[in-house]
PDB file of C-alpha atoms and ligand atoms in Angstrom:
ATOM      1  CA  MET H   1       0.497 -20.662   3.871  1.00 52.00           C
ATOM      2  CA  ASN H   2       0.963 -17.072   2.669  1.00 64.00           C
ATOM      3  CA  LYS H   3      -2.238 -15.155   2.003  1.00 71.00           C
ATOM      4  CA  ALA H   4      -2.824 -13.363  -1.335  1.00 88.00           C
ATOM      5  CA  ILE H   5      -2.163  -9.741  -1.328  1.00 94.00           C
ATOM      6  CA  ASP H   6      -4.991  -7.364  -2.752  1.00 97.00           C
ATOM      7  CA  ALA H   7      -4.631  -4.504  -5.026  1.00 97.00           C
ATOM      8  CA  ASN H   8      -5.296  -2.097  -2.156  1.00 98.00           C
ATOM      9  CA  THR H   9      -2.504  -3.501  -0.081  1.00 98.00           C
ATOM     10  CA  TRP H  10      -0.054  -3.318  -3.062  1.00 98.00           C
ATOM     11  CA  GLN H  11      -0.985   0.325  -3.556  1.00 98.00           C
ATOM     12  CA  MET H  12      -0.577   1.056   0.150  1.00 98.00           C
ATOM     13  CA  LEU H  13       2.934  -0.566   0.239  1.00 98.00           C
ATOM     14  CA  THR H  14       3.843   1.169  -3.011  1.00 98.00           C
ATOM     15  CA  LYS H  15       2.971   4.591  -1.287  1.00 98.00           C
ATOM     16  CA  ASN H  16       5.208   3.632   1.672  1.00 98.00           C
ATOM     17  CA  ALA H  17       8.000   2.513  -0.638  1.00 99.00           C
ATOM     18  CA  GLN H  18       7.744   5.920  -2.535  1.00 98.00           C
ATOM     19  CA  GLN H  19       7.836   7.874   0.729  1.00 98.00           C
ATOM     20  CA  ALA H  20      11.044   5.790   1.777  1.00 98.00           C
ATOM     21  CA  TYR H  21      12.411   6.567  -1.602  1.00 98.00           C
ATOM     22  CA  GLN H  22      12.511  10.170  -0.721  1.00 98.00           C
ATOM     23  CA  GLN H  23      14.653   9.405   2.262  1.00 98.00           C
ATOM     24  CA  ALA H  24      17.353   7.632   0.389  1.00 98.00           C
ATOM     25  CA  TYR H  25      21.014   8.370   1.042  1.00 99.00           C
ATOM     26  CA  ALA H  26      22.580   7.930  -2.243  1.00 98.00           C
ATOM     27  CA  PRO H  27      25.120  10.846  -2.737  1.00 98.00           C
ATOM     28  CA  TYR H  28      27.592   8.395  -4.906  1.00 98.00           C
ATOM     29  CA  SER H  29      25.257   6.645  -7.160  1.00 98.00           C
ATOM     30  CA  GLN H  30      22.352   8.975  -7.092  1.00 98.00           C
ATOM     31  CA  PHE H  31      20.334   5.780  -7.489  1.00 98.00           C
ATOM     32  CA  GLN H  32      17.704   6.057  -5.000  1.00 98.00           C
ATOM     33  CA  VAL H  33      15.688   3.048  -3.752  1.00 99.00           C
ATOM     34  CA  GLY H  34      12.802   2.805  -1.492  1.00 99.00           C
ATOM     35  CA  SER H  35      11.125  -0.266  -0.069  1.00 98.00           C
ATOM     36  CA  ALA H  36       8.292  -1.313   1.944  1.00 98.00           C
ATOM     37  CA  ALA H  37       7.215  -4.598   3.313  1.00 98.00           C
ATOM     38  CA  LEU H  38       4.151  -6.090   5.212  1.00 97.00           C
ATOM     39  CA  THR H  39       4.658  -8.293   8.091  1.00 96.00           C
ATOM     40  CA  THR H  40       2.598 -11.409   8.685  1.00 93.00           C
ATOM     41  CA  ALA H  41       1.456  -9.418  11.845  1.00 92.00           C
ATOM     42  CA  ASN H  42       0.139  -6.735   9.414  1.00 94.00           C
ATOM     43  CA  LYS H  43       2.729  -4.086  10.151  1.00 95.00           C
ATOM     44  CA  VAL H  44       4.186  -2.015   7.421  1.00 97.00           C
ATOM     45  CA  VAL H  45       7.837  -1.305   7.517  1.00 98.00           C
ATOM     46  CA  GLN H  46       9.997   0.980   5.209  1.00 98.00           C
ATOM     47  CA  GLY H  47      13.592   1.070   4.006  1.00 98.00           C
ATOM     48  CA  CYS H  48      15.776   3.170   1.745  1.00 99.00           C
ATOM     49  CA  ASN H  49      19.296   2.644   0.584  1.00 99.00           C
ATOM     50  CA  VAL H  50      22.153   4.119   2.731  1.00 98.00           C
ATOM     51  CA  GLU H  51      25.409   4.478   0.902  1.00 98.00           C
ATOM     52  CA  ASN H  52      28.831   5.286   2.512  1.00 98.00           C
ATOM     53  CA  ALA H  53      32.000   7.043   1.465  1.00 98.00           C
ATOM     54  CA  SER H  54      33.570   3.458   1.848  1.00 98.00           C
ATOM     55  CA  TYR H  55      31.329   2.354  -1.046  1.00 98.00           C
ATOM     56  CA  GLY H  56      31.182  -1.395  -0.170  1.00 98.00           C
ATOM     57  CA  LEU H  57      29.565  -0.594   3.108  1.00 98.00           C
ATOM     58  CA  THR H  58      26.469   0.698   1.407  1.00 98.00           C
ATOM     59  CA  VAL H  59      23.215  -1.116   2.431  1.00 98.00           C
ATOM     60  CA  CYS H  60      20.265  -1.525   0.011  1.00 98.00           C
ATOM     61  CA  ALA H  61      16.696  -0.443   0.705  1.00 99.00           C
ATOM     62  CA  GLU H  62      15.389  -3.992   1.015  1.00 98.00           C
ATOM     63  CA  ARG H  63      17.871  -5.123   3.733  1.00 98.00           C
ATOM     64  CA  ASN H  64      17.261  -1.827   5.798  1.00 98.00           C
ATOM     65  CA  CYS H  65      13.500  -2.537   5.361  1.00 98.00           C
ATOM     66  CA  ILE H  66      13.954  -5.977   6.693  1.00 97.00           C
ATOM     67  CA  ALA H  67      16.020  -4.668   9.672  1.00 96.00           C
ATOM     68  CA  GLN H  68      13.151  -2.391  10.369  1.00 96.00           C
ATOM     69  CA  GLY H  69      10.775  -5.226  10.452  1.00 96.00           C
ATOM     70  CA  VAL H  70      13.128  -7.038  12.967  1.00 94.00           C
ATOM     71  CA  ILE H  71      13.303  -4.062  15.153  1.00 92.00           C
ATOM     72  CA  THR H  72       9.436  -3.421  15.246  1.00 86.00           C
ATOM     73  CA  ASN H  73       8.665  -7.020  15.923  1.00 78.00           C
ATOM     74  CA  GLU H  74       6.909  -7.292  19.303  1.00 67.00           C
ATOM     75  CA  GLY H  75       7.726 -10.199  21.807  1.00 67.00           C
ATOM     76  CA  ASP H  76      10.290 -12.859  21.048  1.00 63.00           C
ATOM     77  CA  SER H  77       8.910 -14.524  18.021  1.00 76.00           C
ATOM     78  CA  THR H  78      10.898 -14.086  14.751  1.00 86.00           C
ATOM     79  CA  VAL H  79       9.342 -11.651  12.350  1.00 93.00           C
ATOM     80  CA  GLU H  80       7.853 -12.913   9.135  1.00 95.00           C
ATOM     81  CA  PHE H  81       6.987 -10.921   6.013  1.00 97.00           C
ATOM     82  CA  ALA H  82       4.294 -11.528   3.515  1.00 97.00           C
ATOM     83  CA  ALA H  83       5.156  -9.090   0.728  1.00 98.00           C
ATOM     84  CA  MET H  84       7.731  -6.332  -0.407  1.00 98.00           C
ATOM     85  CA  VAL H  85       7.727  -3.559  -2.808  1.00 99.00           C
ATOM     86  CA  ILE H  86      10.782  -1.913  -4.261  1.00 99.00           C
ATOM     87  CA  TYR H  87      10.205   1.508  -5.838  1.00 99.00           C
ATOM     88  CA  THR H  88      12.646   3.313  -8.012  1.00 98.00           C
ATOM     89  CA  GLU H  89      12.035   6.122 -10.729  1.00 98.00           C
ATOM     90  CA  GLN H  90      13.931   4.168 -13.342  1.00 98.00           C
ATOM     91  CA  GLU H  91      12.262   3.200 -16.607  1.00 97.00           C
ATOM     92  CA  LYS H  92      13.747  -0.266 -16.169  1.00 98.00           C
ATOM     93  CA  LEU H  93      12.222  -1.770 -12.966  1.00 98.00           C
ATOM     94  CA  THR H  94      14.731  -2.538 -10.195  1.00 98.00           C
ATOM     95  CA  PRO H  95      15.049  -6.092  -8.919  1.00 98.00           C
ATOM     96  CA  PRO H  96      16.579  -7.057  -5.693  1.00 98.00           C
ATOM     97  CA  CYS H  97      20.404  -7.541  -5.719  1.00 98.00           C
ATOM     98  CA  GLY H  98      21.901 -10.865  -4.913  1.00 98.00           C
ATOM     99  CA  ALA H  99      22.677 -10.176  -1.405  1.00 98.00           C
ATOM    100  CA  CYS H 100      19.089  -8.818  -0.691  1.00 98.00           C
ATOM    101  CA  ARG H 101      17.734 -12.053  -2.439  1.00 98.00           C
ATOM    102  CA  GLN H 102      19.597 -14.126   0.210  1.00 98.00           C
ATOM    103  CA  VAL H 103      18.445 -11.946   3.215  1.00 98.00           C
ATOM    104  CA  ILE H 104      14.842 -11.899   1.842  1.00 98.00           C
ATOM    105  CA  SER H 105      14.937 -15.621   1.726  1.00 98.00           C
ATOM    106  CA  GLU H 106      15.563 -15.687   5.461  1.00 96.00           C
ATOM    107  CA  PHE H 107      12.402 -13.948   6.389  1.00 96.00           C
ATOM    108  CA  PHE H 108       9.892 -14.422   3.694  1.00 97.00           C
ATOM    109  CA  PRO H 109       8.122 -17.747   2.800  1.00 96.00           C
ATOM    110  CA  GLN H 110       9.021 -19.141  -0.631  1.00 96.00           C
ATOM    111  CA  ASN H 111       5.522 -18.079  -2.120  1.00 97.00           C
ATOM    112  CA  ALA H 112       5.548 -14.570  -0.849  1.00 98.00           C
ATOM    113  CA  GLN H 113       5.406 -11.963  -3.412  1.00 98.00           C
ATOM    114  CA  ILE H 114       8.032  -9.272  -4.217  1.00 98.00           C
ATOM    115  CA  MET H 115       6.909  -6.450  -6.489  1.00 98.00           C
ATOM    116  CA  ALA H 116       9.130  -3.864  -8.314  1.00 98.00           C
ATOM    117  CA  VAL H 117       7.372  -0.677  -9.242  1.00 98.00           C
ATOM    118  CA  ASN H 118       8.488   2.707 -10.759  1.00 98.00           C
ATOM    119  CA  HIS H 119       7.059   6.176 -11.071  1.00 98.00           C
ATOM    120  CA  LEU H 120       5.033   5.197 -14.222  1.00 98.00           C
ATOM    121  CA  ASN H 121       3.384   2.471 -12.029  1.00 98.00           C
ATOM    122  CA  GLU H 122       4.914  -0.205 -14.252  1.00 98.00           C
ATOM    123  CA  GLN H 123       5.167  -3.352 -12.090  1.00 98.00           C
ATOM    124  CA  GLN H 124       6.755  -6.702 -12.110  1.00 98.00           C
ATOM    125  CA  GLN H 125       6.223  -9.415  -9.444  1.00 98.00           C
ATOM    126  CA  TRP H 126       8.192 -12.590  -8.494  1.00 98.00           C
ATOM    127  CA  THR H 127       7.925 -15.011  -5.748  1.00 98.00           C
ATOM    128  CA  VAL H 128      10.662 -15.411  -3.276  1.00 98.00           C
ATOM    129  CA  ALA H 129      11.444 -18.825  -4.829  1.00 98.00           C
ATOM    130  CA  GLN H 130      11.733 -17.252  -8.296  1.00 98.00           C
ATOM    131  CA  ILE H 131      14.243 -14.754  -7.227  1.00 98.00           C
ATOM    132  CA  LEU H 132      16.580 -17.221  -5.340  1.00 98.00           C
ATOM    133  CA  PRO H 133      15.673 -20.830  -6.245  1.00 98.00           C
ATOM    134  CA  ASP H 134      17.085 -23.386  -3.805  1.00 96.00           C
ATOM    135  CA  ALA H 135      18.140 -20.828  -1.166  1.00 96.00           C
ATOM    136  CA  PHE H 136      20.150 -21.617   1.764  1.00 96.00           C
ATOM    137  CA  THR H 137      17.749 -20.822   4.636  1.00 94.00           C
ATOM    138  CA  PRO H 138      17.360 -21.441   8.496  1.00 92.00           C
ATOM    139  CA  TYR H 139      15.796 -24.869   7.619  1.00 92.00           C
ATOM    140  CA  ASP H 140      19.264 -26.098   6.052  1.00 94.00           C
ATOM    141  CA  LEU H 141      20.862 -25.366   9.462  1.00 94.00           C
ATOM    142  CA  ILE H 142      18.384 -27.649  11.214  1.00 92.00           C
ATOM    143  CA  ASN H 143      18.285 -30.166   8.366  1.00 83.00           C
ATOM    144  CA  LYS H 144      14.675 -29.725   7.809  1.00 79.00           C
ATOM    145  CA  THR H 145      12.483 -29.050   4.591  1.00 76.00           C
TER     146      THR H 145
HETATM  147  N1  THU B 201      20.364  -0.698  -4.398  1.00 68.64           N
HETATM  148  C1  THU B 201      19.277  -0.956  -3.595  1.00 68.64           C
HETATM  149  O1  THU B 201      19.069  -0.293  -2.671  1.00 68.64           O
HETATM  150  N2  THU B 201      18.400  -2.030  -3.894  1.00 68.64           N
HETATM  151  C2  THU B 201      18.423  -2.782  -5.148  1.00 68.64           C
HETATM  152  O2  THU B 201      17.648  -3.661  -5.298  1.00 68.64           O
HETATM  153  C3  THU B 201      19.473  -2.446  -6.139  1.00 68.64           C
HETATM  154  C4  THU B 201      20.626  -1.475  -5.684  1.00 68.64           C
HETATM  155  C5  THU B 201      21.066   0.510  -4.079  1.00 68.64           C
HETATM  156  C6  THU B 201      22.510   0.108  -3.619  1.00 68.64           C
HETATM  157  C7  THU B 201      23.191   1.571  -4.152  1.00 68.64           C
HETATM  158  O3  THU B 201      22.998   2.370  -3.058  1.00 68.64           O
HETATM  159  C8  THU B 201      22.459   1.915  -5.389  1.00 68.64           C
HETATM  160  O4  THU B 201      21.255   1.239  -5.169  1.00 68.64           O
HETATM  161  C9  THU B 201      23.307   1.583  -6.699  1.00 68.64           C
HETATM  162  O5  THU B 201      23.623   0.326  -6.627  1.00 68.64           O
END
């Protein structure tokens, strides 16, 4: 079962996502995105979008953040995440793209919370199940629920 995330933790994740936002490499779209996630082992990891002159090779902040979590995971157990923040400086809050929703579904429990936040501290939250209902996950590969 996933534990509830308190207001201080959301604030701390938001600060981390804001910091990651400053590192974004987005010379083509100028659309910077920062992300931060909490692992179930209570580690905080960050990610920013990294674009490429071959545009399709761009990697979103969320997927880079998850990769960071995989890297920092100690031992041989698979990393799991409890929450993620996506930070942009857009008036319209930024939801995760479709590719990121699939990758989030690999590593986050269905009831984990994903929060979009902007520079005005406007917020929107979804569960993982809400952003990608009936996701194809590792459980499908082993025919388990
Ligand atoms: N982007 C992200 O990093 N995350 C999202 O949730 C939406 C899109 C990036 C990809 C690209 O570098 C730029 O934003 C514009 O699509």
